[in-house]
Short mmCIF file of C-alpha atoms in Angstrom, two decimals:
data_model
loop_
_atom_site.label_atom_id
_atom_site.label_comp_id
_atom_site.label_asym_id
_atom_site.label_seq_id
_atom_site.Cartn_x
_atom_site.Cartn_y
_atom_site.Cartn_z
CA MET Y 1 126.70 67.47 154.75
CA ARG Y 2 127.31 70.24 152.31
CA CYS Y 3 124.46 70.84 149.93
CA GLU Y 4 125.46 71.95 146.49
CA LYS Y 5 123.39 74.57 144.79
CA MET Y 6 121.45 72.98 142.00
CA ALA Y 7 121.57 74.68 138.61
CA ALA Y 8 118.35 76.26 137.43
CA PRO Y 9 116.54 74.21 134.78
CA PRO Y 10 116.57 75.64 131.24
CA PRO Y 11 113.54 77.75 130.37
CA PRO Y 12 110.78 75.86 128.58
CA PRO Y 13 110.37 76.52 124.87
CA PRO Y 14 107.80 79.14 123.96
CA PRO Y 15 104.35 77.62 123.74
CA GLY Y 16 103.82 78.83 120.21
CA GLY Y 17 107.17 77.64 118.83
CA SER Y 18 105.98 74.47 117.13
CA ALA Y 19 102.78 76.12 115.97
CA GLY Y 20 104.76 79.00 114.48
CA ALA Y 21 107.05 76.58 112.65
CA CYS Y 22 104.04 74.73 111.24
CA MET Y 23 102.50 78.00 110.10
CA GLY Y 24 105.75 79.01 108.40
CA LEU Y 25 106.00 75.64 106.66
CA ARG Y 26 102.40 75.87 105.52
CA ARG Y 27 102.99 79.36 104.06
CA ARG Y 28 106.03 78.12 102.13
CA CYS Y 29 104.03 75.21 100.74
CA GLN Y 30 101.24 77.59 99.74
CA ARG Y 31 103.73 79.84 97.94
CA LEU Y 32 104.98 76.83 95.98
CA LEU Y 33 101.45 75.77 95.11
CA TYR Y 34 100.68 79.26 93.83
CA TRP Y 35 103.27 78.69 91.09
CA VAL Y 36 101.51 75.57 89.73
CA PRO Y 37 99.25 77.51 87.29
CA VAL Y 38 102.26 79.49 86.03
CA LEU Y 39 104.22 76.27 85.49
CA PHE Y 40 101.23 74.79 83.67
CA ILE Y 41 101.01 77.75 81.26
CA SER Y 42 104.80 77.70 80.78
CA SER Y 43 104.80 73.97 79.98
CA ILE Y 44 101.97 74.43 77.46
CA LEU Y 45 103.91 77.29 75.89
CA CYS Y 46 107.12 75.24 75.63
CA TRP Y 47 105.27 72.30 74.09
CA SER Y 48 103.49 74.57 71.60
CA TYR Y 49 106.84 75.99 70.52
CA TYR Y 50 108.21 72.50 69.86
CA ALA Y 51 105.01 71.35 68.11
CA TYR Y 52 104.72 74.39 65.85
CA VAL Y 53 108.37 75.06 65.01
CA THR Y 54 109.69 71.51 64.79
CA GLN Y 55 106.76 69.27 63.95
CA LEU Y 56 104.70 71.65 61.80
CA CYS Y 57 107.09 74.11 60.17
CA LEU Y 58 110.33 72.12 59.86
CA LEU Y 59 108.99 68.57 59.34
CA THR Y 60 105.54 68.97 57.78
CA MET Y 61 105.56 72.13 55.65
CA THR Y 62 107.11 71.60 52.22
CA ASN Y 63 106.84 75.11 50.76
CA ILE Y 64 109.97 77.08 51.69
CA GLY Y 65 108.26 80.47 51.42
CA GLU Y 66 105.39 79.41 53.66
CA LYS Y 67 107.84 77.92 56.11
CA VAL Y 68 109.91 81.14 56.38
CA VAL Y 69 106.89 83.43 56.72
CA CYS Y 70 105.29 81.24 59.39
CA LEU Y 71 108.51 80.95 61.38
CA VAL Y 72 109.20 84.70 61.34
CA ALA Y 73 105.64 85.68 62.25
CA TYR Y 74 105.41 82.98 64.90
CA HIS Y 75 108.57 84.13 66.68
CA ILE Y 76 107.34 87.73 66.73
CA PHE Y 77 104.07 86.70 68.42
CA PHE Y 78 105.94 84.30 70.69
CA MET Y 79 108.40 86.98 71.83
CA LEU Y 80 105.68 89.53 72.55
CA PHE Y 81 103.61 86.91 74.38
CA VAL Y 82 106.49 85.80 76.60
CA TRP Y 83 107.66 89.37 77.23
CA SER Y 84 104.27 90.62 78.37
CA TYR Y 85 103.62 87.47 80.41
CA TRP Y 86 106.99 87.83 82.14
CA LYS Y 87 106.34 91.50 82.96
CA THR Y 88 102.88 90.68 84.35
CA ILE Y 89 104.31 88.00 86.63
CA PHE Y 90 107.42 89.73 87.93
CA THR Y 91 106.32 93.38 88.14
CA LEU Y 92 105.84 94.02 91.84
CA PRO Y 93 102.42 95.41 92.80
CA MET Y 94 102.62 98.99 93.98
CA ASN Y 95 101.66 99.75 97.56
CA PRO Y 96 100.49 103.10 99.01
CA SER Y 97 103.24 105.64 99.58
CA LYS Y 98 104.39 106.64 103.06
CA GLU Y 99 102.11 109.65 103.30
CA PHE Y 100 99.09 107.29 103.53
CA HIS Y 101 100.58 105.37 106.48
CA LEU Y 102 99.50 106.54 109.89
CA SER Y 103 102.12 108.17 112.09
CA TYR Y 104 103.05 106.57 115.39
CA SER Y 105 100.98 109.10 117.34
CA ASP Y 106 97.94 108.52 115.10
CA LYS Y 107 98.26 104.76 115.56
CA GLU Y 108 98.32 105.19 119.34
CA SER Y 109 95.34 107.52 119.22
CA LEU Y 110 93.44 105.06 117.04
CA GLU Y 111 94.14 102.20 119.46
CA ARG Y 112 93.11 104.25 122.49
CA GLU Y 113 89.88 105.53 121.04
CA PRO Y 114 86.79 103.30 121.10
CA ARG Y 115 85.38 102.25 117.78
CA GLY Y 116 83.03 104.72 116.21
CA GLU Y 117 83.04 108.46 115.64
CA SER Y 118 86.14 109.07 117.76
CA GLN Y 119 88.22 106.78 115.57
CA GLN Y 120 86.79 108.40 112.46
CA GLU Y 121 87.88 111.77 113.79
CA VAL Y 122 91.47 110.50 114.03
CA LEU Y 123 91.28 109.15 110.47
CA ARG Y 124 89.75 112.38 109.17
CA ARG Y 125 92.66 114.35 110.63
CA ALA Y 126 95.14 111.95 109.03
CA ALA Y 127 93.39 112.10 105.64
CA LYS Y 128 92.60 115.81 105.46
CA ASP Y 129 95.55 116.60 103.15
CA LEU Y 130 95.38 113.39 101.12
CA PRO Y 131 93.77 113.19 97.65
CA ILE Y 132 90.95 110.88 98.74
CA TYR Y 133 87.45 110.93 97.26
CA THR Y 134 85.94 107.54 98.14
CA ARG Y 135 84.41 106.28 101.38
CA THR Y 136 83.07 103.06 102.83
CA MET Y 137 79.41 102.07 102.56
CA SER Y 138 78.75 103.83 105.87
CA GLY Y 139 80.50 107.02 104.71
CA ALA Y 140 83.63 106.45 106.79
CA ILE Y 141 87.26 106.94 105.79
CA ARG Y 142 88.63 103.78 104.15
CA TYR Y 143 91.25 102.36 106.51
CA CYS Y 144 93.24 99.10 106.45
CA ASP Y 145 93.78 97.76 109.95
CA ARG Y 146 96.32 95.20 108.71
CA CYS Y 147 98.60 97.64 106.87
CA HIS Y 148 97.77 100.57 109.23
CA LEU Y 149 97.14 103.08 106.45
CA VAL Y 150 94.44 105.23 104.99
CA LYS Y 151 93.49 103.58 101.71
CA PRO Y 152 93.94 105.68 98.58
CA ASP Y 153 91.12 105.69 96.06
CA ARG Y 154 90.76 102.38 94.18
CA CYS Y 155 93.20 100.68 96.58
CA HIS Y 156 92.21 97.36 98.14
CA HIS Y 157 93.81 94.83 100.48
CA CYS Y 158 94.70 91.53 98.81
CA SER Y 159 94.22 88.56 101.12
CA VAL Y 160 96.67 86.43 99.11
CA CYS Y 161 99.50 88.98 99.02
CA ASP Y 162 98.47 90.36 102.44
CA LYS Y 163 99.16 93.89 101.19
CA CYS Y 164 97.20 96.89 100.02
CA ILE Y 165 97.48 97.12 96.22
CA LEU Y 166 97.05 100.38 94.31
CA LYS Y 167 94.18 100.30 91.80
CA MET Y 168 93.74 96.60 92.42
CA ASP Y 169 91.82 94.78 89.69
CA HIS Y 170 92.07 91.18 90.91
CA HIS Y 171 94.57 88.57 92.06
CA CYS Y 172 95.26 86.35 89.07
CA PRO Y 173 96.39 82.77 89.82
CA TRP Y 174 97.62 82.33 86.21
CA VAL Y 175 100.34 84.92 86.81
CA ASN Y 176 100.65 84.39 90.59
CA ASN Y 177 100.46 88.12 91.08
CA CYS Y 178 98.05 90.91 91.83
CA VAL Y 179 96.90 92.79 88.75
CA GLY Y 180 96.88 96.45 89.65
CA PHE Y 181 98.23 99.86 88.75
CA SER Y 182 101.83 98.77 88.17
CA ASN Y 183 101.13 95.86 85.80
CA TYR Y 184 97.60 96.31 84.43
CA LYS Y 185 98.93 97.44 81.05
CA PHE Y 186 101.19 94.37 80.94
CA PHE Y 187 98.21 92.15 81.78
CA LEU Y 188 96.18 93.63 78.92
CA LEU Y 189 99.06 93.12 76.49
CA PHE Y 190 99.50 89.58 77.78
CA LEU Y 191 95.85 88.85 76.97
CA ALA Y 192 96.12 90.52 73.57
CA TYR Y 193 99.33 88.80 72.47
CA SER Y 194 98.30 85.42 73.83
CA LEU Y 195 95.06 85.73 71.85
CA LEU Y 196 96.95 86.69 68.67
CA TYR Y 197 99.39 83.85 69.33
CA CYS Y 198 96.59 81.29 69.54
CA LEU Y 199 94.69 82.70 66.56
CA PHE Y 200 97.84 82.65 64.41
CA ILE Y 201 98.57 79.04 65.34
CA ALA Y 202 94.99 77.95 64.67
CA ALA Y 203 94.87 79.76 61.31
CA THR Y 204 98.17 78.39 59.98
CA ASP Y 205 97.65 74.92 61.42
CA LEU Y 206 94.10 74.49 60.10
CA GLN Y 207 94.93 73.11 56.64
CA TYR Y 208 97.35 70.53 58.05
CA PHE Y 209 94.84 69.61 60.75
CA ILE Y 210 92.26 68.90 58.01
CA LYS Y 211 94.76 66.88 55.98
CA PHE Y 212 95.67 64.67 58.94
CA TRP Y 213 92.02 64.38 59.97
CA THR Y 214 91.00 63.20 56.48
CA ASN Y 215 94.08 60.98 56.13
CA GLY Y 216 95.47 63.25 53.44
CA LEU Y 217 98.92 62.93 55.00
CA PRO Y 218 100.63 59.76 56.22
CA ASP Y 219 100.55 58.94 59.93
CA THR Y 220 103.71 60.27 61.54
CA GLN Y 221 104.77 61.56 64.94
CA ALA Y 222 103.73 65.04 63.81
CA LYS Y 223 100.07 64.00 63.48
CA PHE Y 224 99.38 64.00 67.20
CA HIS Y 225 101.19 67.30 67.80
CA ILE Y 226 99.54 69.12 64.91
CA MET Y 227 96.02 67.92 65.71
CA PHE Y 228 96.28 68.59 69.43
CA LEU Y 229 97.96 71.96 68.72
CA PHE Y 230 94.92 73.09 66.74
CA PHE Y 231 92.48 71.95 69.44
CA ALA Y 232 94.47 73.72 72.17
CA ALA Y 233 94.86 76.94 70.15
CA ALA Y 234 91.16 77.04 69.26
CA MET Y 235 90.07 76.35 72.84
CA PHE Y 236 92.35 79.04 74.33
CA SER Y 237 91.28 81.51 71.61
CA VAL Y 238 87.64 81.28 72.71
CA SER Y 239 88.37 81.80 76.40
CA LEU Y 240 90.97 84.54 75.80
CA SER Y 241 88.74 86.49 73.41
CA SER Y 242 85.97 86.78 76.00
CA LEU Y 243 88.41 87.76 78.77
CA PHE Y 244 90.24 90.27 76.58
CA GLY Y 245 86.97 91.79 75.40
CA TYR Y 246 85.81 92.16 79.01
CA HIS Y 247 88.98 94.00 80.04
CA CYS Y 248 88.81 96.23 76.95
CA TRP Y 249 85.34 97.24 78.13
CA LEU Y 250 86.75 97.93 81.62
CA VAL Y 251 89.44 100.19 80.15
CA SER Y 252 86.91 102.11 78.06
CA LYS Y 253 84.82 102.76 81.19
CA ASN Y 254 87.85 103.30 83.49
CA LYS Y 255 86.71 100.59 85.87
CA SER Y 256 88.38 97.71 87.64
CA THR Y 257 86.92 94.26 88.14
CA LEU Y 258 86.32 95.03 91.82
CA GLU Y 259 84.54 98.29 90.93
CA VAL Y 260 82.17 96.43 88.63
CA PHE Y 261 81.00 94.23 91.50
CA ARG Y 262 81.00 97.12 94.00
CA ALA Y 263 80.74 100.63 92.59
CA PRO Y 264 82.98 103.25 94.25
CA ILE Y 265 81.22 105.20 96.98
CA PHE Y 266 81.97 108.91 97.08
CA ARG Y 267 81.12 111.27 99.90
CA HIS Y 268 77.98 112.49 98.14
CA ARG Y 269 76.73 109.20 96.64
CA THR Y 270 77.63 105.97 94.89
CA ASP Y 271 78.79 106.60 91.34
CA LYS Y 272 79.70 103.64 89.12
CA ASN Y 273 81.19 106.03 86.52
CA GLY Y 274 82.90 108.35 88.98
CA PHE Y 275 86.40 107.80 87.52
CA SER Y 276 85.39 107.79 83.85
CA LEU Y 277 86.62 110.78 81.84
CA GLY Y 278 85.63 109.59 78.38
CA PHE Y 279 87.03 106.87 76.14
CA SER Y 280 90.16 108.71 74.99
CA LYS Y 281 91.27 109.85 78.45
CA ASN Y 282 90.40 106.50 80.00
CA LEU Y 283 92.63 104.81 77.43
CA ARG Y 284 95.47 107.22 78.12
CA GLN Y 285 95.33 106.54 81.84
CA VAL Y 286 96.32 102.93 81.20
CA PHE Y 287 98.55 103.22 78.12
CA GLY Y 288 99.96 106.73 78.51
CA ASP Y 289 100.22 109.76 76.25
CA GLU Y 290 102.86 108.44 73.83
CA LYS Y 291 101.33 106.00 71.36
CA LYS Y 292 104.70 104.51 70.43
CA TYR Y 293 104.74 102.73 73.82
CA TRP Y 294 101.17 101.43 73.73
CA LEU Y 295 101.95 98.04 72.19
CA VAL Y 296 105.26 97.51 74.01
CA PRO Y 297 105.37 95.91 77.50
CA VAL Y 298 107.04 98.91 79.15
CA PHE Y 299 105.44 100.98 81.87
CA SER Y 300 103.73 104.07 80.44
CA SER Y 301 100.56 104.45 82.53
CA LEU Y 302 99.72 107.92 83.79
CA GLY Y 303 99.82 108.87 87.45
CA ASP Y 304 101.21 107.40 90.64
CA GLY Y 305 98.35 105.03 91.50
CA CYS Y 306 97.38 107.07 94.57
CA SER Y 307 95.20 109.78 93.02
CA PHE Y 308 92.86 109.75 90.04
CA PRO Y 309 90.79 112.41 88.24
CA THR Y 310 87.11 112.06 89.04
CA CYS Y 311 83.79 113.30 87.72
CA LEU Y 312 82.35 114.55 90.99
CA VAL Y 313 79.05 116.38 90.68
CA ASN Y 314 78.63 117.52 94.28
CA GLN Y 315 81.44 118.95 96.32
CA ASP Y 316 82.70 116.97 99.29
CA PRO Y 317 82.20 119.21 102.35
CA GLU Y 318 85.17 117.59 104.10
CA GLN Y 319 87.56 118.41 101.26
CA ALA Y 320 89.20 121.76 100.82
CA SER Y 321 88.06 123.30 97.55
CA THR Y 322 89.86 125.72 95.27
CA PRO Y 323 88.50 129.20 94.53
CA GLY Y 324 88.03 128.21 90.91
CA ALA Y 325 85.87 125.29 91.94
CA LEU Y 326 83.68 127.54 94.07
CA ASN Y 327 83.26 129.98 91.21
CA SER Y 328 82.31 127.17 88.85
CA THR Y 329 79.66 125.89 91.23
CA SER Y 330 78.15 129.33 91.64
CA LYS Y 331 77.72 129.55 87.86
CA ASN Y 332 76.41 126.04 87.33
CA GLU Y 333 75.63 123.62 90.14
CA ASN Y 334 75.92 120.60 87.86
CA HIS Y 335 79.34 121.52 86.46
CA LEU Y 336 82.03 118.90 87.02
CA PHE Y 337 85.04 119.89 89.14
CA PRO Y 338 87.74 118.24 91.24
CA ALA Y 339 87.09 118.43 94.98
CA LYS Y 340 90.82 118.47 95.80
CA PRO Y 341 93.99 119.30 93.87
CA LEU Y 342 95.22 116.38 91.79
CA ARG Y 343 98.73 115.10 91.33
CA ASP Y 344 100.82 116.60 88.55
CA SER Y 345 101.03 113.23 86.83
CA GLN Y 346 97.34 113.07 85.90
CA SER Y 347 95.99 116.60 86.20
CA HIS Y 348 96.62 117.35 82.52
CA LEU Y 349 93.80 114.94 81.66
CA LEU Y 350 91.42 117.61 82.93
CA THR Y 351 92.88 120.58 81.05
CA ASP Y 352 90.29 120.25 78.29
CA THR Y 353 87.76 121.74 80.73
CA PRO Y 354 88.32 125.55 80.76
CA SER Y 355 87.33 126.10 84.39
CA TRP Y 356 89.94 123.58 85.56
CA SER Y 357 92.90 124.68 83.49
CA GLU Y 358 93.84 127.68 85.59
CA THR Y 359 93.00 126.47 89.08
CA SER Y 360 94.36 122.93 88.95
CA GLY Y 361 97.90 124.01 88.05
CA LYS Y 362 98.10 126.46 90.96
CA ALA Y 363 96.69 124.02 93.48
CA GLU Y 364 99.01 121.18 92.46
CA LYS Y 365 102.24 123.01 93.17
CA GLY Y 366 102.04 122.12 96.83
CA LYS Y 367 101.43 118.42 96.23
CA VAL Y 368 104.37 116.04 96.10
CA GLY Y 369 103.85 112.78 94.23
CA MET Y 370 106.02 109.95 93.03
CA SER Y 371 108.01 111.02 89.97
CA ASN Y 372 108.35 107.49 88.58
CA PRO Y 373 105.64 105.08 89.75
CA ALA Y 374 107.36 102.18 88.04
CA LEU Y 375 110.38 102.56 90.31
CA THR Y 376 108.85 103.90 93.52
CA MET Y 377 107.33 100.96 95.36
CA GLU Y 378 106.73 100.84 99.09
CA ASN Y 379 106.96 97.55 101.00
CA GLU Y 380 104.45 96.99 103.77
CA THR Y 381 105.79 96.32 107.22
#
């Protein structure tokens, strides 16, 4: 009898196939859930527009002049609120540029070396030409093992976005985005214009709220909208005023929310005011040099998000210093100086100090930064 050769059975599916599909489905569901707070704010905003414009202005107000003034002012606040909120949500967080990513050879060396001083030696070699001032609590180079990069100053890894975010402040669920270098100005304007929006509604709605409350006006469909509109505007005004005041304080001190809870650690010591250059310069770092752009939701922040002027008191022995810096320390040990050349985009903040004005310009010529941080965004792989 002739035996026929049996066909080989098909290979079994990979063991992790179903688990991987479940993980992918769970991530997609999580992404959808992250948009729930944004949809909630958007629905409140849409209802407030209908309640104020239709029920209050068009149907309740009888004075034509008051009606026109309220409608014009309301739409200005509404437009600025929506514009800044939109920019905060849809401005992509900036990630560290390619120079902070480890090369293939450095990655291999880091994987081969045991944890400890040998790994730190690899990271020190990779970071020797980078404008990095801060360290970990143990004094080591800040490194992200998920993104495989040396972390720039004020950069942190967001567990929600799973990326390293430049000058990360916090991950805000109300905008479903990380608030960092690329959109911090937009976030501040969003808080400011939302506060003004709520205060304007509460102020112009107050007299009609009192009239309905005291039965001074007949019961109509507008009664519910006008009374609830005042309660909502007053409630949001209280919460927004405290949050906006807190972030104004952060800007004045040149701090982020993360740096308040954990002060930046420099090579010489921990310094909670290490990045503060004074109120005026701190304000310019966020809003830029041109005041005409300060109140408009367009990107005008100074720098590239990877390097920041600091107020270092002691020189970092691992950083290459400029001759001007050495001369300044020989004259006065407590004189402030930059330990490494800064980027062109922010070095002019330090030109008010005479000892920096000549040395910083020469040292920066060899540094290449991002010319437009609003357009240059690296995606993590």
